[in-house]
XYZ file of C-alpha atoms in Angstrom:
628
model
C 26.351 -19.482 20.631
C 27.257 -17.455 24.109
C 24.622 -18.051 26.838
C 23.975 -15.752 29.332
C 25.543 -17.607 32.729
C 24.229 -15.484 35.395
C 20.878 -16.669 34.718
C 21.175 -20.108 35.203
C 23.862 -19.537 37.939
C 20.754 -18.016 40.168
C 19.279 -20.988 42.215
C 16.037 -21.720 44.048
C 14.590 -24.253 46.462
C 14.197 -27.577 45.353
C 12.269 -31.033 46.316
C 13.008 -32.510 49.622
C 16.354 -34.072 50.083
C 17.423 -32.982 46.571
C 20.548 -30.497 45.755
C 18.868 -26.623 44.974
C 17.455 -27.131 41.385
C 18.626 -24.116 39.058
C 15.688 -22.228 37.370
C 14.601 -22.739 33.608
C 15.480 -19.535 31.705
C 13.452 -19.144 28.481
C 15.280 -19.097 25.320
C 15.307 -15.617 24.537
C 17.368 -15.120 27.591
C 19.568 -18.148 27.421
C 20.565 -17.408 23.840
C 21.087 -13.350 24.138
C 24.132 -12.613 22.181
C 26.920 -11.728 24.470
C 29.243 -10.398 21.572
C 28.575 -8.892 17.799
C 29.439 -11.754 16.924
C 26.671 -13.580 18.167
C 24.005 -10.753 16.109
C 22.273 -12.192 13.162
C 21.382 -10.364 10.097
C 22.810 -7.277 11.436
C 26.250 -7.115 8.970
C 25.541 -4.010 8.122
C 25.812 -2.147 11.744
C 28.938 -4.526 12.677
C 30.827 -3.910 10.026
C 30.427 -0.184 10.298
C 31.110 -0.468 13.988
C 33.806 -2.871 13.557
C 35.595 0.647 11.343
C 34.617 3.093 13.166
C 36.373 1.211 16.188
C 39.408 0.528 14.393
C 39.529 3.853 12.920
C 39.248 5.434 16.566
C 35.716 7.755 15.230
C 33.835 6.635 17.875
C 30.339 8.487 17.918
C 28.941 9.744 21.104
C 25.588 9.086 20.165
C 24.045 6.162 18.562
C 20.161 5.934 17.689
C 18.972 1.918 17.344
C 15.747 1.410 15.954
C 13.552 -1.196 14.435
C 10.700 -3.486 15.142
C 9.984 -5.265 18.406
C 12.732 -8.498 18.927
C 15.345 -7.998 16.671
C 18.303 -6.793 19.260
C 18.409 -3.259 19.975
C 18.811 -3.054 23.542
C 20.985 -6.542 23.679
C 22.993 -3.939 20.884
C 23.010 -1.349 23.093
C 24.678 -3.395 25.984
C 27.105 -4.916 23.666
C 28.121 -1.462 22.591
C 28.518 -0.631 26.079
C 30.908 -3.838 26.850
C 32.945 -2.924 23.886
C 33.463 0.955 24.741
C 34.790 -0.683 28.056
C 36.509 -3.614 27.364
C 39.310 -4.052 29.372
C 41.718 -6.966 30.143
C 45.048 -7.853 31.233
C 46.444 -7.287 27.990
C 43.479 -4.833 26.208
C 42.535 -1.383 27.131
C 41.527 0.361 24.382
C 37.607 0.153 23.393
C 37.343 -2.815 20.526
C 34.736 -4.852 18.813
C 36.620 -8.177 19.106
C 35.884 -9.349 22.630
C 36.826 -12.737 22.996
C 36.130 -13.289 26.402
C 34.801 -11.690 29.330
C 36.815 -8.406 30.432
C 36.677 -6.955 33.788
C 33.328 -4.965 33.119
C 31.351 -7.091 30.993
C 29.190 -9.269 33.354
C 28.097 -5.983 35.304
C 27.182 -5.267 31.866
C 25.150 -7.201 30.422
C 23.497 -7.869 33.953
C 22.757 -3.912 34.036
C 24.159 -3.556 37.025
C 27.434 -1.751 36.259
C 27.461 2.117 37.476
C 28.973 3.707 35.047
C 26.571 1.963 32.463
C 22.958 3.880 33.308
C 20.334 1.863 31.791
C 16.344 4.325 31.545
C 13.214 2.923 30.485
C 11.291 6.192 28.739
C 8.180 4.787 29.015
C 8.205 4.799 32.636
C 10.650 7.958 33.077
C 9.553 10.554 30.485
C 10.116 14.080 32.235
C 12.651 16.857 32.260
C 13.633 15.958 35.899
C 14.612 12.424 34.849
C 16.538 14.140 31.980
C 18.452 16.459 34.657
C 19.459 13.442 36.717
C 21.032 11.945 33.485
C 22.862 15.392 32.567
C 24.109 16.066 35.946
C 24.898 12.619 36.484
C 27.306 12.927 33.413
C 29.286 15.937 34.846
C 30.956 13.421 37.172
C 33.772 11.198 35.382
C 33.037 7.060 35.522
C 34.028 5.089 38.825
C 35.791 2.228 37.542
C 34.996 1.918 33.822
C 36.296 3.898 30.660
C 33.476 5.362 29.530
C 29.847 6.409 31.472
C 27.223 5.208 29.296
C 23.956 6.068 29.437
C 21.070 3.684 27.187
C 17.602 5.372 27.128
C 15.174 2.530 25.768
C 11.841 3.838 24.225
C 13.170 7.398 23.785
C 10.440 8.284 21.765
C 8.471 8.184 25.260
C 9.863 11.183 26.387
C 8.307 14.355 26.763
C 8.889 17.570 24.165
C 10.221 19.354 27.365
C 12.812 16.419 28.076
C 13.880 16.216 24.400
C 15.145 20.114 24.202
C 16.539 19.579 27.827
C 18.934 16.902 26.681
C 19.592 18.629 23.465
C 22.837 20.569 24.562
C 24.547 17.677 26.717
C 23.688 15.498 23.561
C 25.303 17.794 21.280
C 28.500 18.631 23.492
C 28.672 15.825 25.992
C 31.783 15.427 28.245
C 34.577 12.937 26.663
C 33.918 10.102 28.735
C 29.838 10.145 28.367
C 28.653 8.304 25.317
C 24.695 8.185 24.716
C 22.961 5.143 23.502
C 19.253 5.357 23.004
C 16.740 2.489 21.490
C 13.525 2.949 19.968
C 10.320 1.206 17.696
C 9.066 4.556 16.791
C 12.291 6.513 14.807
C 9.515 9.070 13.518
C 8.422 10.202 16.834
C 11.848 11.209 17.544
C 12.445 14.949 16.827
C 14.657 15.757 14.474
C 16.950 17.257 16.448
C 18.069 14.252 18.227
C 18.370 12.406 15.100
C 21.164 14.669 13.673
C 22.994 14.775 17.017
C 23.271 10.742 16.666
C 24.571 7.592 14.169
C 21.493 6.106 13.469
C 21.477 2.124 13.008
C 18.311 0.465 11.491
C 18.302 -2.713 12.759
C 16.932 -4.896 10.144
C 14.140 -7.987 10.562
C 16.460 -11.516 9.883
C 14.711 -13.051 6.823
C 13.253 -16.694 7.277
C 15.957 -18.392 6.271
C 18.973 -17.268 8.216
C 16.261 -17.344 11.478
C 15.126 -20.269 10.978
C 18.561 -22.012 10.359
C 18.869 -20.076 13.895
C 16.615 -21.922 15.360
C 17.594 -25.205 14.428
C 21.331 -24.592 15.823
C 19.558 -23.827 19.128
C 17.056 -26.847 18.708
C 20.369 -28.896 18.503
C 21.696 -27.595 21.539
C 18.693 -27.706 23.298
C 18.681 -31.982 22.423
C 15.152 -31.306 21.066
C 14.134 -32.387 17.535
C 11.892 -29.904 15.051
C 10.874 -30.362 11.385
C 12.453 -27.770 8.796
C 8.566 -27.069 7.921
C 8.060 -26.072 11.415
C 10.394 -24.173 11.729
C 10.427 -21.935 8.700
C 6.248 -21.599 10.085
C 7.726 -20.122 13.356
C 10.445 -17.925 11.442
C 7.371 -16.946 9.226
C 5.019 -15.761 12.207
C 7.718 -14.255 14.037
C 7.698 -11.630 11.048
C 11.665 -11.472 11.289
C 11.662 -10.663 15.181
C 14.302 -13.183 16.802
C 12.991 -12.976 20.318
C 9.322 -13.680 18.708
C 10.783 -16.707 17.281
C 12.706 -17.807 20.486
C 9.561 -17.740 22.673
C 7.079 -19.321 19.744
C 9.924 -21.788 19.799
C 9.991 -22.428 23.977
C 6.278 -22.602 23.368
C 6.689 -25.619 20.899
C 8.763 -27.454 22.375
C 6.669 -27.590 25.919
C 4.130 -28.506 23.612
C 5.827 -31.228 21.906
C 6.719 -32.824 25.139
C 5.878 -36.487 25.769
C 5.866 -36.842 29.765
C 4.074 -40.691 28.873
C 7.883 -41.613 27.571
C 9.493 -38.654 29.747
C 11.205 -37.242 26.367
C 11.017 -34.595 24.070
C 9.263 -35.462 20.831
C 9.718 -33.926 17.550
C 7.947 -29.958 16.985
C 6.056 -30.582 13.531
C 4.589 -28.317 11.285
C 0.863 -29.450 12.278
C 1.905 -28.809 15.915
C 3.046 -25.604 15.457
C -0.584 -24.546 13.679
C -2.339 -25.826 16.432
C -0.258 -23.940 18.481
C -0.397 -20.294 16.841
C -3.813 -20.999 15.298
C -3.242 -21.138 12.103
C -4.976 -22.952 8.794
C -2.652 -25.944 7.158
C -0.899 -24.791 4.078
C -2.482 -27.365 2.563
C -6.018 -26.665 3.258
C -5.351 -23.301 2.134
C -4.863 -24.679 -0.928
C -7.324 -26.963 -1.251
C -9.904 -24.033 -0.292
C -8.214 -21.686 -3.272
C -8.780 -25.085 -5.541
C -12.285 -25.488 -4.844
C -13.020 -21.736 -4.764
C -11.537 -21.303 -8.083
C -13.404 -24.412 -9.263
C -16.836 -22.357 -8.601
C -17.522 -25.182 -5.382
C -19.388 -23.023 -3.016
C -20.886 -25.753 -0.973
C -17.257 -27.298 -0.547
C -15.377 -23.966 0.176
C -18.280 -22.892 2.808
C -17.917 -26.507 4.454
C -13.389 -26.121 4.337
C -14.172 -23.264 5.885
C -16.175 -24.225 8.723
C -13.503 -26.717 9.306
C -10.899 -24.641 9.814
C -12.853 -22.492 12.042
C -13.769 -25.135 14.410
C -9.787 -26.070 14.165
C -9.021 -23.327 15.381
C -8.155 -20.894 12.866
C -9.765 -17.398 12.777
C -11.758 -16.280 9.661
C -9.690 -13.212 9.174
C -6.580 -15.377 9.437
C -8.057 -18.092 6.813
C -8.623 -15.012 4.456
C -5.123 -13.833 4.954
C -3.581 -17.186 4.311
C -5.901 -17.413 1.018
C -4.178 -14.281 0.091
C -0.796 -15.243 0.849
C -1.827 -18.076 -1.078
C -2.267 -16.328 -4.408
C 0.628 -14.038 -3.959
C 2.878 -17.503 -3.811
C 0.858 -19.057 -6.873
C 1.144 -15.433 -8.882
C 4.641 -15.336 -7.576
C 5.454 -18.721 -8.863
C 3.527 -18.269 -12.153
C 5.290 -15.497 -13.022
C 8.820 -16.393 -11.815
C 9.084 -20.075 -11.537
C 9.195 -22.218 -8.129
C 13.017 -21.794 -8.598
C 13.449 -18.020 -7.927
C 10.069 -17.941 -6.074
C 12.045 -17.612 -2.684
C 13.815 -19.668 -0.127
C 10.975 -18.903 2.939
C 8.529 -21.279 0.937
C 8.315 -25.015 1.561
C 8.959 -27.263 -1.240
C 5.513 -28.637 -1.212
C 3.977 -24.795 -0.973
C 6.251 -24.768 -4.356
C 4.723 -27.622 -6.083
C 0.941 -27.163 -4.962
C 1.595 -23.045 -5.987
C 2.917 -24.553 -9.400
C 0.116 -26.806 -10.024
C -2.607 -24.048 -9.120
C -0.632 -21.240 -11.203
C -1.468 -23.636 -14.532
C -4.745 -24.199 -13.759
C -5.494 -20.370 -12.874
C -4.503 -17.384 -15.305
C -2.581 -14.236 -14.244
C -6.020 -11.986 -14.487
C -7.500 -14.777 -12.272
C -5.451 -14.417 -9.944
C -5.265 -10.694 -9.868
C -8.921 -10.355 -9.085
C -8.820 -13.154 -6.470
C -5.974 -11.194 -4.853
C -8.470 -7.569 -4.477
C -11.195 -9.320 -3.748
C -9.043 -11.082 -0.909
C -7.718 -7.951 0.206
C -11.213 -6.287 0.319
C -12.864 -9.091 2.286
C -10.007 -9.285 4.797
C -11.301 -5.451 5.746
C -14.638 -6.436 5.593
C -14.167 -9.064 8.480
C -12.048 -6.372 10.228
C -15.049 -4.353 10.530
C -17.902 -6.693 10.885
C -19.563 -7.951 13.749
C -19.385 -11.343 12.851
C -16.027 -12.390 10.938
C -17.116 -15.674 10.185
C -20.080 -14.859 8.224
C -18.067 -11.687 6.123
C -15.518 -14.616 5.275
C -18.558 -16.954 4.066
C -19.852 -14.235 1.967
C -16.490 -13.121 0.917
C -15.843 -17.011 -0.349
C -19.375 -16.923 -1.827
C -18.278 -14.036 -3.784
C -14.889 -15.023 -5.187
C -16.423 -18.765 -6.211
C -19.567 -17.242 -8.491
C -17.047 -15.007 -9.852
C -14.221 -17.432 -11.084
C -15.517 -18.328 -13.953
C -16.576 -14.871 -14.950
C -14.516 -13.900 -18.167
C -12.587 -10.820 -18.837
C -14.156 -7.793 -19.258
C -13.383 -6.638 -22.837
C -14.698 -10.494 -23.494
C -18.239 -9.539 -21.751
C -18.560 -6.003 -23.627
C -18.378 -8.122 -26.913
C -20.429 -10.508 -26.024
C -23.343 -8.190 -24.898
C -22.734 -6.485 -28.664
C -20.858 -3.752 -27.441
C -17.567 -2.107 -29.191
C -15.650 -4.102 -31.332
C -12.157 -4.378 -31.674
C -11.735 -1.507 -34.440
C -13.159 1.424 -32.086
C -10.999 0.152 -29.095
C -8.105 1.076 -31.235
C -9.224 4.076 -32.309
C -10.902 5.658 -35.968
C -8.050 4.483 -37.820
C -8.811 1.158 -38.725
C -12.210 1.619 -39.164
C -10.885 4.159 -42.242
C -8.495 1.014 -43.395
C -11.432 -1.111 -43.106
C -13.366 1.147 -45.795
C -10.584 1.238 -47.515
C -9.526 -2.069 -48.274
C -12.842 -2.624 -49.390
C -12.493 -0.300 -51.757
C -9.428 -1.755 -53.124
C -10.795 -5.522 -52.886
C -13.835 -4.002 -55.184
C -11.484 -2.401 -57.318
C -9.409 -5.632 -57.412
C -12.445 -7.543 -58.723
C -12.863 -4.584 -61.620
C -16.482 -4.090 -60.065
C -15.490 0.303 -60.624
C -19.543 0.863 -59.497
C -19.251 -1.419 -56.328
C -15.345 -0.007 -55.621
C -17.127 4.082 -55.554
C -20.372 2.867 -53.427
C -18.230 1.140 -50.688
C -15.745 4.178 -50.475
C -18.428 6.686 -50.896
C -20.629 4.952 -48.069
C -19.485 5.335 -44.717
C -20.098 2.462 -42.472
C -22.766 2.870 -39.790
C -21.746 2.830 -36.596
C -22.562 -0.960 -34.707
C -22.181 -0.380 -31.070
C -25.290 -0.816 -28.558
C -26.328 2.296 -27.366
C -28.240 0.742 -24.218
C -24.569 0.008 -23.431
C -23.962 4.150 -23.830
C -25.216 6.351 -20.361
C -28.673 7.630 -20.843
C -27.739 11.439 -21.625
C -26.007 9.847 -25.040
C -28.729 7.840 -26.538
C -30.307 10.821 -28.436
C -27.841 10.476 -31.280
C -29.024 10.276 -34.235
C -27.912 7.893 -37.445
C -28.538 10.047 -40.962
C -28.548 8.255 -44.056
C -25.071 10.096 -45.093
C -23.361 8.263 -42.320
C -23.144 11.702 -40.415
C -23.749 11.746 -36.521
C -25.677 14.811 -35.590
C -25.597 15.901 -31.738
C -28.626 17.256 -29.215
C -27.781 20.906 -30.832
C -27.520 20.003 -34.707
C -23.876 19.542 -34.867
C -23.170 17.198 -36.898
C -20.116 14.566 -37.222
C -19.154 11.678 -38.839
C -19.622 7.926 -37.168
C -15.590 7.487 -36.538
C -14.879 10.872 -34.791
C -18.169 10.174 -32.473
C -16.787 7.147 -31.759
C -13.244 8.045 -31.225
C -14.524 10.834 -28.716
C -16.938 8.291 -27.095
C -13.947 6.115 -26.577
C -11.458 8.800 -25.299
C -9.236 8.196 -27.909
C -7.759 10.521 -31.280
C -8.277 14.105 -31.237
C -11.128 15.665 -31.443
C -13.615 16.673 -34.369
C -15.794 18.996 -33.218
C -15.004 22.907 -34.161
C -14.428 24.835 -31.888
C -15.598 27.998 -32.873
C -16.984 29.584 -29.619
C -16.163 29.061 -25.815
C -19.492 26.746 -25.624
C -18.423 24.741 -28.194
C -15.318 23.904 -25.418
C -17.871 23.175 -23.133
C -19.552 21.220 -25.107
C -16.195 18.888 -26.164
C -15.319 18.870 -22.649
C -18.819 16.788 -22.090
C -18.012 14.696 -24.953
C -15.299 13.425 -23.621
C -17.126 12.702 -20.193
C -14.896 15.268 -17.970
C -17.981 16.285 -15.911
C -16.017 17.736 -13.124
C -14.140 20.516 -15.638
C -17.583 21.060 -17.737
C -19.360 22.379 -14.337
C -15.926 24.039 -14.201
C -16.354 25.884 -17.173
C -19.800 26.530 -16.805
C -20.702 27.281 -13.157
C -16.998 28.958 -12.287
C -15.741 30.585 -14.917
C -16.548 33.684 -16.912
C -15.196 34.239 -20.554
C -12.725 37.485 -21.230
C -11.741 36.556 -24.514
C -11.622 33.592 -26.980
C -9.578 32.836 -30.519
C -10.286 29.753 -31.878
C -7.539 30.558 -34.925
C -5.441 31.186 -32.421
C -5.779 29.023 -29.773
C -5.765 31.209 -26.944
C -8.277 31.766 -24.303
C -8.920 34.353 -21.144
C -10.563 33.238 -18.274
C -11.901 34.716 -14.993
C -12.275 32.189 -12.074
C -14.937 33.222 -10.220
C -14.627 33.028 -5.780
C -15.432 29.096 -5.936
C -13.184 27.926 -8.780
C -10.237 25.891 -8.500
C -6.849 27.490 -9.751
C -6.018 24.640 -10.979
C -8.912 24.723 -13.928
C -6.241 26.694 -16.553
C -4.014 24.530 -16.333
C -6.158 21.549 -16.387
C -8.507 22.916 -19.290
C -5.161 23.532 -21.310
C -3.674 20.317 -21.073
C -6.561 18.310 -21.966
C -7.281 20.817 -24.785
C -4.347 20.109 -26.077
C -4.488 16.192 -25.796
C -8.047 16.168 -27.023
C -7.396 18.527 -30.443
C -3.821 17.451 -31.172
C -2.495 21.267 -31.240
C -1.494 23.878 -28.968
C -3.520 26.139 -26.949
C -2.977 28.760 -24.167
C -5.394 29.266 -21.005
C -4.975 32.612 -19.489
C -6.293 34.133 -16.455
C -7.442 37.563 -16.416
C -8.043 40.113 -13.073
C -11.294 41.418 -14.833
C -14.781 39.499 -14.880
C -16.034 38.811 -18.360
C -18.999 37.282 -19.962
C -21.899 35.581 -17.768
C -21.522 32.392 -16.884
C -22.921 29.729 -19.599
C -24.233 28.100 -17.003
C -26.253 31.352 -15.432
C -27.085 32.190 -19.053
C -28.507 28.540 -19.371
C -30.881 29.135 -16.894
C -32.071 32.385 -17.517
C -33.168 31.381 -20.805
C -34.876 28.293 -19.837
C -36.450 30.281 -16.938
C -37.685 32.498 -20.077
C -38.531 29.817 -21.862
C -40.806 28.411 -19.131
C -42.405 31.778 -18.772
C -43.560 31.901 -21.929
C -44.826 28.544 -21.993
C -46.794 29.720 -18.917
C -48.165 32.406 -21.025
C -49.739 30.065 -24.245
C -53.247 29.240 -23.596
C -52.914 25.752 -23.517
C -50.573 25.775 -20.851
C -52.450 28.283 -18.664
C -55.677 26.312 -18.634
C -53.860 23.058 -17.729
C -52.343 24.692 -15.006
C -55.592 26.826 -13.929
C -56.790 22.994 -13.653
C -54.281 21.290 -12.023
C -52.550 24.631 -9.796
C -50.087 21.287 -8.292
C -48.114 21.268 -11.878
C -45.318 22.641 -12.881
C -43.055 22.983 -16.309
C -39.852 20.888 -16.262
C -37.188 22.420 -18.364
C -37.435 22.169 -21.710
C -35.017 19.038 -23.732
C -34.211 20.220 -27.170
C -34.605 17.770 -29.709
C -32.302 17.154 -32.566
C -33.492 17.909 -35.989
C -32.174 17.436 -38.902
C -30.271 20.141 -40.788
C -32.455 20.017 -44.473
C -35.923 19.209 -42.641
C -37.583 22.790 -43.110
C -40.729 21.516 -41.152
C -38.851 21.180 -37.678
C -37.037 24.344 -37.910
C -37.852 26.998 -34.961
């Protein structure tokens, strides 16, 4: 691995009587690649570089970009050495540089003049643009090629953008442009297809932390794998992230009682970044999914006062049951190389305790509580009640398992009408079988009554009524038979009900529970002209309607009846509104209420009361008495 000499060639002052002592340079500095060579986890950009080089189709624009730390601007000054590499026995631009050529130290020191180094951030106006483009009118002093490297371009101003959009385009021959950046979509488009654009990708944990440990060697320092693949892990693929955690570790690892480095472990680096131990995390998601809530409240207050934020703790649980899911479903094998071996084990251990839906739930509830403590005042106490939460509700079972335990649907309506009719029928048959004719005609002439809990049904659906003939009859009289109720109750199988008029479309659309497209239909819509036979029906959407309620009506038409119908929409207004026509005759219906005797002495009496809309009753169809 290159090091970067000028920095430890600079000297300072040191101790009385003592030679100048050279100044510590931190470890993202000292181990700056000096050559592509020296990039990690970049292949991708090298090897199309390494082409384009040999090829001679040299760009004269390149746009780097990617998260904080992994190289851009070290890539930028690399490209710059190797567009001007020049030795005794090289001057062409190349890739391979395998030592220092007559350029490269001004370089990668940024002091060479024909390579312009410009922060954005600090110079984001057009006249800072016009130095640049009249800068690159002039042909390089002593180098090949003029360079310039813009860093943060996506700091500049609209106004600098379009003035460097002509130069960009049809720059000189010897100006090539290299510009960095974090934020690729705040670039405008029209730089981005006057450049090569490299994404510069985050180096996974294994190849960085294998990094660090070739510089831990060099260094003559000592560091566990474990802590090192928990630095590679919290540098979230950035290598200069990991280089300074690193520095940080080993300062903090020091022993000045024995004047020697001593080894960075795992534990060291969690006190150092704050973090829970693995292993308490999994202890926690243990007793947590063992119901403990006295336990998981106390683990918690442990790690707190170790250090670890609650929002962090949370996070870890969550990483926690993504490894165990992970695990469960894939084995510790191809679970990935960035976990420990004894994350592996403990995740294998918890995944066959814990079940998949388990796990699943633990996972949202995770993810809601971690936004929870984001937002609340005190993140301790959101993380207590979020651990409260998860621990009453781990032994909770599934909720198909709950329905049927409170008495609700059985298995048969869940699948639909069908094997309710195969469960009459084999009846049948069995009664047959038995050469019981009498009991074989009762059982298929006697439809079974439906057995679900209507406290379990919303409150608008409990006035259903059970006949004797097995029929279901509706608010209005309709009647239907148990299965297709409950096949429309469920959502499932087509529908039923006739439909015979417009309201009778309405009226499925409420079975079904589509409360947005009955309003739809009854509040926004006016009726031009309905066929029943033939399917097809003319709407006109009045000024609040969606457009989107012909399609929508015809699709679900068409899923709920199991044929095909045809929605139009028509320029002229229609019928009135059900819903106006609704209240009109309730309004009527109140008024003459108002008008019987009865009612106009109770409300001469009491002048504070008023009549509440009338709820039809259902009646049934041979009961002469209730008719009227």
């Amino acid at each position: 691995m290159a090091k970067k000499k000028s920095d430890s060639d600079v000297t300072a002052g040191g101790a009385e009587g003592s030679a100048p002592a050279k100044p510590y340079v931190v470890l993202a500095r000292k181990y700056r690649p000096q050559t592509f060579d020296d990039l990690i986890g970049q292949e991708t950009m090298v090897q199309t570089l390494r082409n384009a080089f040999a090829s001679g189709r040299i760009a004269h624009g390149f746009m780097l970009t990617g998260v904080r730390g992994v190289g851009k601007t070290t890539t930028a000054r690399i490209l710059a050495r190797a567009l001007n590499y020049e030795t005794d026995t090289i001057s062409v631009p190349t890739i391979d540089m395998p030592g220092l050529g007559r350029h490269c130290l001004e370089i990668m020191e940024s002091r060479h003049p024909d390579v312009i180094e410009m922060d954005a951030a600090s110079n984001t106006g057009v006249d800072n643009i016009r130095e640049i483009i009249e800068s690159a009118r002039y042909r390089p002093l002593s180098a090949r090629t003029k360079v310039f490297i813009i860093d943060e371009v996506h700091m500049l101003s609209k106004g600098a953008f379009n003035a460097l959009l002509k130069t960009l385009e049809e720059p000189p021959g010897h100006v090539k442009f290299i510009f960095a950046t974090t934020e690729i979509r705040k670039v405008p488009v029209t730089v981005l297809s006057r450049c090569q654009r490299f994404d510069l990708r985050r180096v996974d944990v294994p190849r960085l932390a294998q990094h660090l440990k070739n510089i831990v060697a060099n260094e003559g320092a000592a560091a566990d794998d474990d802590a090192l693949t928990l630095i590679s892990r919290a540098a979230e693929g950035s290598v200069r992230d990991a280089l300074s955690i690193l520095d940080q570790a080993i300062s903090t690892s020091f022993a000045p009682e024995t004047g020697g480095d001593s080894t960075v472990t795992a534990t060291a680096v969690r006190a150092l970044l704050g973090l829970a131990d693995r292993g308490r995390i999994f202890d926690l998601l243990e007793t947590l999914a063992a119901g403990e809530i006295a336990s998981a409240l106390g683990a918690l207050d442990g790690l707190h006062k170790d250090g670890a934020e609650a929002a962090q703790v949370l996070a870890d649980l969550a990483e926690a049951v993504h490894i165990t899911a992970r695990v469960k479903a894939v084995g510790p094998d191809a679970a990935g190389e960035a976990l420990a071996l004894e994350e592996k084990r403990r995740a294998a251990t918890l995944g066959d305790k814990l079940s998949m839906p388990l796990l699943a739930r633990l996972w949202q509830m995770l993810l809601k509580g971690l936004d929870e403590a984001g937002k609340a005042p005190n993140p301790l106490a959101a993380a207590e009640m979020v651990l409260i939460r998860i621990a009453h509700t781990s032994d909770l079972p599934p909720p198909d398992e709950i329905i049927r335990a409170l008495g609700g649907a059985p298995e048969r309506r869940r699948n639909g009408a069908a094997p309710a009719e195969g469960t009459r029928a084999g009846a049948g048959a069995t009664a047959e079988a038995t050469g019981d004719a009498a009991t074989a005609r009762a059982s298929r002439a006697q439809p079974a009554s439906p057995d679900f809990d209507l406290d379990l049904l919303p409150e608008d659906d409990r006035d259903f009524e059970f006949p004797s003939d097995g029929s279901m009859m509706d608010e209005d009289g309709a009647s239907d038979d148990g299965d297709g109720v409950a096949a429309t109750l469920a959502g499932q199988g087509p529908s039923l009900r006739p439909l015979n008029t417009f309201a009778d479309v309405v009226g499925l659309a409420g079975d079904r529970r589509d409360a947005k497209l009955k309003v739809m239909l009854e509040e926004q819509t006016s009726l031009v002209k309905f066929d029943g036979v033939a399917g097809t029906i003319d709407l006109y959407l009045l000024p609040a309607a969606s457009p989107d309620v012909a399609n929508d009506l015809r699709e679900k038409l068409n899923k709920w009846t199991g044929r095909r119908w045809i929605v139009a929409l028509s320029k002229t207004p229609g019928e009135t509104p059900i819903g106006q026509v609704r209240r009109e005759r309730e309004a009527q219906e109140i008024a003459a209420l108002k008008r019987h005797p009865a009612v106009a002495a109770v409300l001469n009496a009491f002048p504070d009361a008023e009549v509440s809309p009338v709820r039809r009753i259902a009646r049934d169809r041979d009961d002469d008495s209730k008719a009227g």
